[in-house]
Short mmCIF file of C-alpha atoms and ligand atoms in Angstrom, two decimals:
data_model
loop_
_atom_site.label_atom_id
_atom_site.label_comp_id
_atom_site.label_asym_id
_atom_site.label_seq_id
_atom_site.Cartn_x
_atom_site.Cartn_y
_atom_site.Cartn_z
CA UNK X 1 0.05 18.43 -22.02
CA UNK X 2 2.70 20.11 -24.49
CA UNK X 3 5.26 17.91 -26.51
CA UNK X 4 7.21 20.66 -27.49
CA UNK X 5 10.26 22.04 -25.13
CA UNK X 6 10.36 25.54 -24.09
CA UNK X 7 13.95 27.14 -24.58
CA UNK X 8 15.00 29.86 -22.07
CA UNK X 9 18.53 31.47 -23.00
CA UNK X 10 20.54 33.74 -20.99
CA UNK X 11 19.55 37.15 -20.86
CA UNK X 12 21.31 40.44 -20.75
CA UNK X 13 18.79 42.13 -18.42
CA UNK X 14 15.49 42.30 -17.91
CA UNK X 15 13.53 45.22 -17.49
CA UNK X 16 10.49 46.98 -17.66
CA UNK X 17 7.32 46.91 -15.47
CA UNK X 18 4.60 43.68 -14.66
CA UNK X 19 1.49 43.92 -13.57
CA UNK X 20 1.19 40.78 -11.48
CA UNK X 21 -2.34 38.01 -11.71
CA UNK X 22 -4.20 38.59 -9.32
CA UNK X 23 -3.14 36.50 -6.13
CA UNK X 24 -4.60 33.46 -6.77
CA UNK X 25 -5.86 32.50 -3.04
CA UNK X 26 -7.59 35.33 -2.16
CA UNK X 27 -9.59 34.25 -6.23
CA UNK X 28 -10.44 31.13 -4.48
CA UNK X 29 -11.66 32.59 -1.51
CA UNK X 30 -13.27 35.87 -3.45
CA UNK X 31 -15.25 32.63 -5.01
CA UNK X 32 -16.78 30.80 -2.26
CA UNK X 33 -17.84 34.40 -0.68
CA UNK X 34 -19.60 35.27 -3.14
CA UNK X 35 -20.95 31.91 -3.95
CA UNK X 36 -22.17 32.47 -0.34
CA UNK X 37 -23.85 36.15 -0.25
CA UNK X 38 -27.16 36.64 -2.00
CA UNK X 39 -27.76 38.29 -5.04
CA UNK X 40 -24.13 39.75 -7.22
CA UNK X 41 -20.93 40.53 -6.82
CA UNK X 42 -17.88 41.82 -8.87
CA UNK X 43 -15.03 40.43 -8.88
CA UNK X 44 -11.36 42.15 -10.60
CA UNK X 45 -8.12 41.14 -11.57
CA UNK X 46 -9.78 37.27 -10.95
CA UNK X 47 -6.46 34.65 -11.42
CA UNK X 48 -7.02 33.56 -14.50
CA UNK X 49 -5.08 30.50 -14.05
CA UNK X 50 -6.40 26.52 -14.57
CA UNK X 51 -6.99 26.93 -10.31
CA UNK X 52 -8.93 28.99 -9.53
CA UNK X 53 -10.77 27.89 -13.15
CA UNK X 54 -11.28 24.86 -11.73
CA UNK X 55 -12.99 26.41 -8.33
CA UNK X 56 -15.58 28.26 -10.59
CA UNK X 57 -16.56 25.28 -11.91
CA UNK X 58 -16.96 23.15 -9.12
CA UNK X 59 -19.30 26.06 -7.67
CA UNK X 60 -21.30 25.57 -10.93
CA UNK X 61 -22.10 22.42 -10.13
CA UNK X 62 -24.01 23.79 -6.84
CA UNK X 63 -25.49 26.76 -9.33
CA UNK X 64 -24.45 30.16 -8.54
CA UNK X 65 -23.27 30.79 -11.55
CA UNK X 66 -20.88 32.91 -13.12
CA UNK X 67 -20.21 35.85 -16.24
CA UNK X 68 -16.78 36.54 -17.76
CA UNK X 69 -16.43 40.33 -19.18
CA UNK X 70 -12.89 41.09 -20.23
CA UNK X 71 -11.28 42.01 -16.66
CA UNK X 72 -13.80 40.83 -14.27
CA UNK X 73 -16.30 38.22 -13.01
CA UNK X 74 -19.27 38.47 -11.88
CA UNK X 75 -20.42 35.59 -9.97
CA UNK X 76 -24.63 35.74 -8.53
CA UNK X 77 -25.45 33.39 -6.05
CA UNK X 78 -28.99 32.66 -4.63
CA UNK X 79 -27.23 33.03 -0.98
CA UNK X 80 -25.64 29.51 0.92
CA UNK X 81 -29.26 28.30 1.60
CA UNK X 82 -30.24 27.98 -2.44
CA UNK X 83 -27.15 25.49 -3.24
CA UNK X 84 -27.78 22.77 -5.43
CA UNK X 85 -28.12 19.75 -3.06
CA UNK X 86 -29.48 17.25 -5.41
CA UNK X 87 -28.11 15.58 -7.82
CA UNK X 88 -24.97 17.64 -8.00
CA UNK X 89 -23.06 13.82 -9.17
CA UNK X 90 -19.51 14.77 -9.31
CA UNK X 91 -16.92 18.33 -8.71
CA UNK X 92 -13.90 17.52 -10.37
CA UNK X 93 -11.14 19.89 -8.24
CA UNK X 94 -8.66 19.85 -11.00
CA UNK X 95 -4.54 20.35 -10.02
CA UNK X 96 -5.86 23.04 -6.82
CA UNK X 97 -5.26 21.98 -2.89
CA UNK X 98 -6.78 24.55 -2.58
CA UNK X 99 -10.87 24.42 -4.53
CA UNK X 100 -10.32 20.76 -2.84
CA UNK X 101 -9.35 21.42 0.35
CA UNK X 102 -11.20 24.89 1.02
CA UNK X 103 -14.27 23.64 -0.56
CA UNK X 104 -14.19 20.19 2.04
CA UNK X 105 -15.38 22.32 4.40
CA UNK X 106 -18.00 24.61 2.43
CA UNK X 107 -19.27 20.54 1.57
CA UNK X 108 -19.05 18.72 5.01
CA UNK X 109 -20.80 22.10 6.58
CA UNK X 110 -24.20 22.03 4.86
CA UNK X 111 -23.89 18.23 3.78
CA UNK X 112 -24.33 18.22 0.56
CA UNK X 113 -24.06 14.69 -0.98
CA UNK X 114 -20.86 15.07 -3.15
CA UNK X 115 -18.50 12.84 -4.88
CA UNK X 116 -14.99 15.01 -4.76
CA UNK X 117 -12.21 14.42 -7.18
CA UNK X 118 -9.51 15.62 -9.49
CA UNK X 119 -6.49 14.63 -11.51
CA UNK X 120 -3.52 12.44 -10.98
CA UNK X 121 -1.70 14.51 -8.68
CA UNK X 122 -4.11 15.80 -6.88
CA UNK X 123 -5.21 12.80 -5.98
CA UNK X 124 -1.97 11.43 -4.88
CA UNK X 125 -1.93 14.94 -1.93
CA UNK X 126 -2.88 13.39 1.18
CA UNK X 127 -6.65 14.51 2.45
CA UNK X 128 -6.91 13.00 5.96
CA UNK X 129 -5.84 16.84 7.24
CA UNK X 130 -8.39 17.80 6.26
CA UNK X 131 -10.69 14.75 6.52
CA UNK X 132 -9.84 13.84 10.74
CA UNK X 133 -11.14 17.54 11.89
CA UNK X 134 -13.99 17.26 9.57
CA UNK X 135 -15.68 13.88 11.54
CA UNK X 136 -14.71 15.02 14.98
CA UNK X 137 -16.96 17.74 14.03
CA UNK X 138 -19.47 14.82 12.73
CA UNK X 139 -18.63 15.17 8.72
CA UNK X 140 -19.02 11.48 6.91
CA UNK X 141 -15.97 11.12 4.79
CA UNK X 142 -16.08 8.59 2.54
CA UNK X 143 -11.92 7.89 0.97
CA UNK X 144 -9.53 5.58 0.18
CA UNK X 145 -6.89 6.14 2.52
CA UNK X 146 -7.20 9.18 2.70
CA UNK X 147 -6.95 10.22 -0.87
CA UNK X 148 -9.20 11.56 -4.06
CA UNK X 149 -11.99 10.79 -4.34
CA UNK X 150 -13.95 11.72 -1.64
CA UNK X 151 -17.54 11.31 -0.52
CA UNK X 152 -19.47 12.85 1.29
CA UNK X 153 -22.63 12.14 3.07
CA UNK X 154 -25.75 14.70 4.87
CA UNK X 155 -24.80 15.04 8.63
CA UNK X 156 -25.32 17.85 10.24
CA UNK X 157 -22.02 19.67 12.00
CA UNK X 158 -20.54 20.62 15.38
CA UNK X 159 -18.14 23.43 16.63
CA UNK X 160 -14.50 22.08 17.71
CA UNK X 161 -12.27 23.08 20.15
CA UNK X 162 -9.08 22.03 17.31
CA UNK X 163 -5.30 22.03 17.54
CA UNK X 164 -3.51 22.04 14.05
CA UNK X 165 -0.40 19.13 13.55
CA UNK X 166 0.53 20.62 10.19
CA UNK X 167 1.54 24.27 9.57
CA UNK X 168 -0.80 25.04 6.87
CA UNK X 169 -3.66 27.51 5.43
CA UNK X 170 -6.26 25.29 3.29
CA UNK X 171 -6.05 23.17 6.60
CA UNK X 172 -7.50 26.71 8.29
CA UNK X 173 -9.22 27.97 5.95
CA UNK X 174 -11.28 24.11 5.24
CA UNK X 175 -12.09 25.04 8.81
CA UNK X 176 -14.24 28.54 8.58
CA UNK X 177 -15.81 27.14 6.08
CA UNK X 178 -17.59 23.70 7.79
CA UNK X 179 -17.23 26.62 11.56
CA UNK X 180 -19.52 27.88 9.30
CA UNK X 181 -22.46 26.25 8.95
CA UNK X 182 -21.79 24.02 12.49
CA UNK X 183 -23.55 23.87 16.01
CA UNK X 184 -21.79 26.10 18.38
CA UNK X 185 -18.58 28.08 18.09
CA UNK X 186 -15.67 26.11 16.40
CA UNK X 187 -12.08 27.00 17.45
CA UNK X 188 -8.37 26.76 15.66
CA UNK X 189 -5.62 26.75 17.76
CA UNK X 190 -2.64 27.75 15.35
CA UNK X 191 1.19 27.31 16.86
CA UNK X 192 2.49 28.29 13.19
CA UNK X 193 0.77 30.98 11.98
CA UNK X 194 -0.18 30.48 8.21
CA UNK X 195 -1.71 33.40 4.97
CA UNK X 196 -4.65 34.77 6.62
CA UNK X 197 -6.91 35.50 3.96
CA UNK X 198 -10.37 33.50 4.99
CA UNK X 199 -10.04 35.79 8.51
CA UNK X 200 -9.49 38.76 6.42
CA UNK X 201 -12.58 38.37 4.44
CA UNK X 202 -14.07 36.72 6.76
CA UNK X 203 -14.05 40.14 8.59
CA UNK X 204 -14.54 41.76 5.68
CA UNK X 205 -17.59 40.38 4.53
CA UNK X 206 -18.42 40.47 8.34
CA UNK X 207 -18.59 37.73 10.12
CA UNK X 208 -18.22 37.41 13.35
CA UNK X 209 -14.59 35.40 13.86
CA UNK X 210 -12.20 36.44 16.37
CA UNK X 211 -8.45 35.66 17.25
CA UNK X 212 -7.21 35.43 21.23
CA UNK X 213 -3.25 35.11 20.44
CA UNK X 214 -2.54 31.37 19.19
CA UNK X 215 -7.24 30.78 18.34
CA UNK X 216 -8.80 31.71 16.30
CA UNK X 217 -12.74 31.17 16.94
CA UNK X 218 -16.22 30.95 13.91
CA UNK X 219 -19.93 31.41 14.77
CA UNK X 220 -22.64 29.90 12.67
CA UNK X 221 -23.81 31.90 9.87
CA UNK X 222 -27.05 33.42 10.27
CA UNK X 223 -27.46 35.25 7.19
CA UNK X 224 -26.18 34.75 3.44
CA UNK X 225 -23.37 37.85 3.11
CA UNK X 226 -23.64 40.61 1.44
CA UNK X 227 -22.95 41.25 -2.60
CA UNK X 228 -19.61 43.15 -2.53
CA UNK X 229 -17.40 44.45 -5.16
CA UNK X 230 -13.89 43.49 -4.81
CA UNK X 231 -10.10 44.34 -6.53
CA UNK X 232 -7.90 40.75 -5.54
CA UNK X 233 -4.25 42.43 -5.26
CA UNK X 234 -1.39 40.45 -7.31
CA UNK X 235 0.25 37.63 -6.68
CA UNK X 236 3.15 38.09 -4.57
CA UNK X 237 4.16 33.72 -5.16
CA UNK X 238 4.15 35.34 -9.21
CA UNK X 239 5.74 37.71 -7.74
CA UNK X 240 8.97 35.93 -6.69
CA UNK X 241 9.55 34.39 -10.16
CA UNK X 242 10.16 38.19 -11.09
CA UNK X 243 11.98 39.38 -8.41
CA UNK X 244 14.30 36.25 -8.78
CA UNK X 245 15.22 37.79 -12.56
CA UNK X 246 16.04 41.34 -11.76
CA UNK X 247 18.22 39.53 -8.93
CA UNK X 248 20.07 37.78 -10.23
CA UNK X 249 19.81 38.50 -14.87
CA UNK X 250 23.28 41.75 -14.73
CA UNK X 251 22.26 45.21 -15.10
CA UNK X 252 18.33 44.84 -14.80
CA UNK X 253 15.44 46.84 -12.82
CA UNK X 254 11.67 45.05 -12.35
CA UNK X 255 8.99 46.78 -11.24
CA UNK X 256 6.02 44.74 -9.85
CA UNK X 257 2.21 46.84 -9.82
CA UNK X 258 -0.15 46.75 -7.26
CA UNK X 259 1.59 42.86 -5.67
CA UNK X 260 -0.51 41.68 -2.39
CA UNK X 261 1.87 43.12 1.12
CA UNK X 262 -0.06 40.85 3.03
CA UNK X 263 2.79 39.45 5.94
CA UNK X 264 2.01 36.24 5.66
CA UNK X 265 3.02 35.90 2.16
CA UNK X 266 6.18 38.34 1.52
CA UNK X 267 7.94 37.14 4.26
CA UNK X 268 10.59 35.91 1.64
CA UNK X 269 11.29 39.46 0.32
CA UNK X 270 12.11 40.10 4.00
CA UNK X 271 14.52 36.90 4.04
CA UNK X 272 16.00 38.52 0.50
CA UNK X 273 16.26 42.21 2.18
CA UNK X 274 17.60 40.59 5.40
CA UNK X 275 20.51 39.14 2.62
CA UNK X 276 21.48 41.91 0.36
CA UNK X 277 19.17 42.22 -1.77
CA UNK X 278 17.97 45.34 -3.00
CA UNK X 279 14.50 44.93 -3.01
CA UNK X 280 12.48 48.03 -2.49
CA UNK X 281 8.55 48.16 -1.20
CA UNK X 282 6.17 50.81 -1.90
CA UNK X 283 2.71 50.43 -0.28
CA UNK X 284 -0.15 52.21 -1.69
CA UNK X 285 -3.40 50.35 -0.04
CA UNK X 286 -3.05 49.51 4.17
CA UNK X 287 -6.25 47.73 4.23
CA UNK X 288 -7.01 44.25 5.13
CA UNK X 289 -5.21 42.98 2.82
CA UNK X 290 -2.61 45.50 1.58
CA UNK X 291 -1.00 46.25 -1.37
CA UNK X 292 1.80 48.20 -3.12
CA UNK X 293 4.05 47.54 -5.92
CA UNK X 294 8.36 46.44 -5.90
CA UNK X 295 11.18 48.00 -7.56
CA UNK X 296 14.48 44.84 -8.36
CA UNK X 297 17.66 45.79 -9.00
CA UNK X 298 20.59 43.78 -8.95
CA UNK X 299 22.49 42.27 -6.08
CA UNK X 300 25.25 40.41 -4.31
CA UNK X 301 23.05 37.70 -2.76
CA UNK X 302 24.36 36.40 1.41
CA UNK X 303 23.13 32.99 1.61
CA UNK X 304 20.25 31.94 3.99
CA UNK X 305 18.25 29.85 6.06
CA UNK X 306 14.37 28.56 5.95
CA UNK X 307 13.06 26.89 8.55
CA UNK X 308 10.10 25.05 10.26
CA UNK X 309 9.59 28.63 11.69
CA UNK X 310 9.77 30.91 9.06
CA UNK X 311 8.76 28.47 6.11
CA UNK X 312 4.97 28.66 6.65
CA UNK X 313 4.48 32.11 5.06
CA UNK X 314 7.00 31.41 2.15
CA UNK X 315 6.34 27.38 0.91
CA UNK X 316 5.36 28.61 -2.16
CA UNK X 317 9.02 30.10 -2.63
CA UNK X 318 10.73 27.81 -1.73
CA UNK X 319 11.69 25.88 -5.29
CA UNK X 320 12.88 29.84 -6.30
CA UNK X 321 14.79 30.73 -3.29
CA UNK X 322 16.45 27.90 -3.95
CA UNK X 323 17.35 28.72 -6.84
CA UNK X 324 18.67 32.16 -5.94
CA UNK X 325 20.56 30.07 -3.59
CA UNK X 326 22.87 28.94 -5.88
CA UNK X 327 24.09 32.53 -6.28
CA UNK X 328 24.70 33.26 -2.51
CA UNK X 329 28.01 32.92 -1.53
CA UNK X 330 27.46 30.39 1.07
CA UNK X 331 25.31 27.96 2.32
CA UNK X 332 22.38 28.54 2.62
CA UNK X 333 20.29 25.77 4.41
CA UNK X 334 16.30 24.80 3.64
CA UNK X 335 15.39 22.44 7.10
CA UNK X 336 11.65 21.94 8.13
CA UNK X 337 9.58 21.82 4.97
CA UNK X 338 9.18 18.40 5.03
CA UNK X 339 5.22 19.80 3.50
CA UNK X 340 7.20 20.13 0.26
CA UNK X 341 6.64 16.48 -0.07
CA UNK X 342 3.04 17.24 -0.33
CA UNK X 343 2.46 20.30 -3.20
CA UNK X 344 2.22 19.62 -6.47
CA UNK X 345 5.05 17.50 -7.08
CA UNK X 346 7.58 16.41 -4.24
CA UNK X 347 9.05 20.01 -4.43
CA UNK X 348 12.26 18.37 -2.48
CA UNK X 349 12.95 15.90 -5.15
CA UNK X 350 11.86 18.40 -7.54
CA UNK X 351 13.72 20.83 -6.42
CA UNK X 352 16.93 18.71 -5.82
CA UNK X 353 17.23 17.17 -9.02
CA UNK X 354 15.94 19.68 -11.36
CA UNK X 355 18.76 22.42 -10.24
CA UNK X 356 21.37 19.56 -9.35
CA UNK X 357 20.47 18.67 -13.74
CA UNK X 358 21.70 21.98 -14.75
CA UNK X 359 24.41 22.56 -12.38
CA UNK X 360 23.72 23.54 -8.61
CA UNK X 361 25.61 21.98 -5.68
CA UNK X 362 22.57 21.00 -3.97
CA UNK X 363 22.03 17.67 -0.97
CA UNK X 364 18.97 16.64 -0.28
CA UNK X 365 17.21 15.79 3.59
CA UNK X 366 14.37 13.78 4.14
CA UNK X 367 12.75 17.11 5.57
CA UNK X 368 14.56 19.90 3.12
CA UNK X 369 18.58 20.94 1.10
CA UNK X 370 21.12 22.71 1.63
CA UNK X 371 22.66 24.59 -1.62
CA UNK X 372 25.87 25.49 -1.45
CA UNK X 373 26.91 29.14 -3.89
CA UNK X 374 27.30 30.55 -5.44
CA UNK X 375 27.80 27.78 -9.21
CA UNK X 376 27.94 28.36 -12.17
CA UNK X 377 24.32 27.40 -13.73
CA UNK X 378 24.58 25.06 -17.12
CA UNK X 379 21.53 24.66 -19.08
CA UNK X 380 19.94 20.86 -19.54
CA UNK X 381 17.01 19.51 -20.48
CA UNK X 382 14.89 19.64 -17.40
CA UNK X 383 11.47 17.99 -16.71
CA UNK X 384 9.07 20.31 -14.80
CA UNK X 385 7.53 17.32 -12.42
CA UNK X 386 4.08 18.39 -13.89
CA UNK X 387 3.77 21.53 -11.46
CA UNK X 388 3.59 25.50 -12.08
CA UNK X 389 5.95 26.71 -9.69
CA UNK X 390 8.69 24.33 -10.62
CA UNK X 391 8.33 25.62 -14.64
CA UNK X 392 8.47 28.97 -13.83
CA UNK X 393 11.65 28.32 -11.72
CA UNK X 394 14.03 25.96 -14.59
CA UNK X 395 12.82 29.17 -16.28
CA UNK X 396 14.02 31.91 -14.84
CA UNK X 397 17.42 29.05 -14.13
CA UNK X 398 17.02 30.14 -17.92
CA UNK X 399 17.92 33.90 -17.91
CA UNK X 400 21.37 33.29 -16.25
CA UNK X 401 22.71 29.01 -17.48
CA UNK X 402 25.77 30.01 -19.49
CA UNK X 403 23.73 27.67 -21.75
CA UNK X 404 19.31 26.25 -22.61
CA UNK X 405 17.12 25.29 -19.90
CA UNK X 406 15.43 23.61 -22.05
CA UNK X 407 12.17 22.97 -20.12
CA UNK X 408 9.83 19.67 -20.46
CA UNK X 409 5.93 19.91 -20.32
CA UNK X 410 6.34 23.60 -19.97
CA UNK X 411 2.69 24.59 -20.20
CA UNK X 412 2.16 24.48 -16.54
CA UNK X 413 2.34 27.59 -15.73
CA UNK X 414 -1.18 28.05 -17.03
CA UNK X 415 -2.52 26.15 -13.52
CA UNK X 416 -1.43 29.40 -11.95
CA UNK X 417 -0.20 32.56 -14.56
CA UNK X 418 -0.71 31.41 -18.03
CA UNK X 419 -0.06 34.82 -18.64
CA UNK X 420 3.96 33.97 -17.54
CA UNK X 421 5.75 32.97 -20.70
CA UNK X 422 5.21 35.77 -22.77
CA UNK X 423 6.33 38.31 -19.98
CA UNK X 424 9.15 36.73 -20.09
CA UNK X 425 10.15 37.70 -23.28
CA UNK X 426 8.73 40.87 -22.73
CA UNK X 427 10.84 41.68 -19.75
CA UNK X 428 14.30 40.40 -21.68
CA UNK X 429 16.91 41.30 -23.26
CA UNK X 430 18.74 38.59 -25.82
CA UNK X 431 22.68 38.95 -25.21
C1 LIG D 1 -2.34 28.21 0.23
C2 LIG D 1 -2.15 26.74 1.56
C3 LIG D 1 -0.38 26.97 1.07
C4 LIG D 1 0.16 26.92 -0.40
C5 LIG D 1 -0.82 27.05 -1.50
C6 LIG D 1 -2.27 27.66 -1.01
C7 LIG D 1 -3.80 28.71 0.06
O1 LIG D 1 -0.87 24.86 1.70
O2 LIG D 1 1.27 26.18 -0.67
O3 LIG D 1 -0.08 27.47 -2.47
O4 LIG D 1 -4.69 28.75 -0.50
O5 LIG D 1 -4.79 28.04 1.17
P1 LIG D 1 -0.95 24.79 2.50
O6 LIG D 1 -2.08 25.22 3.73
O7 LIG D 1 -1.15 23.10 2.18
O8 LIG D 1 0.62 24.89 3.23
#
């Protein structure tokens, strides 16, 4: 952890074009599918953050080989039937919830004896949400009260019918991956729709997966996936920080290139467009995982509401939406978002406390918060709470604060966006 503070001062305007890092969710999944394939797959524009490196580090323990090029990575696997099963020992998921939940499905599914660990933040996050349904499928998993480390045994799984108690793409994906190795069919009912990358990629890679109304069904994988070439679209959750910068800093215009336009990921853009924001989408590719360019201009913003129903498809954008709400004229309501308490930090607390210390008028509830805008942000020394999305939100706040925002533990942005501060500097014109 760097002891130095990251100091962000107000900008006269932001302008330019930005190419986003590869989408983090899609990057994790592409690595997992390439590891189930037999042969060499090539992935372009993989997210270069520490979370995705954690997935690679774990997969290496199962004998999967990776060769890093400048813009692409080659994944060489002998197919899921030949994963190393003996003496894997411990895999470390670092800070990455997605690595731990998705791999839990694959490991339990294949019945591999492994100990799964993570960093301090991940070790405090709930794992019962995946342990319980996996136990129902017949898995053997030991844990200390539903937290990491998890110890997996070598039991065989059977398909189950499961209705998701929390809206979580990680849990859904864990069960889809486990279902690939279970006898019989696995049925998952999702009452609130979450990101659907796992389902899309399963279709792309020829896996038999079906969706009827809210129920997704998956059958046992009979043969390894055929190796593939895939280019990961830009990360819409990373794009959200530049969307905010373009909207909030006066006289600004930004264009974001090749951003994922998956409908389950861009609800925040729709919400902001309905609130008067000048955001234009130019679709380029309309395949299962579509992408395109996004242009943002400085806007007058009306207040908006986030609730239980719409929150699942903008869950990672809530801290930056809260910052945007501080500049909207009126009360913006964020409720039914208790899930935020179980992210890399307690994101209700970290968003409320950090924005309040910058002068925002914000009221905390057990399941969310209200933001009363517009308020002038005054700058301060603020902690990132060890959370990449809070650090990036605070940096964007610095662009519109009267005094500098000084961010403690700022290098945590490396989790998803190592080039973030470099780009911030490039697009910002100093006062
Ligand atoms: C993710 C799903 C979301 C999200 C996380 C990535 C994924 O978590 O917050 O950053 O890649 O599936 P939940 O599914 O737990 O809500």
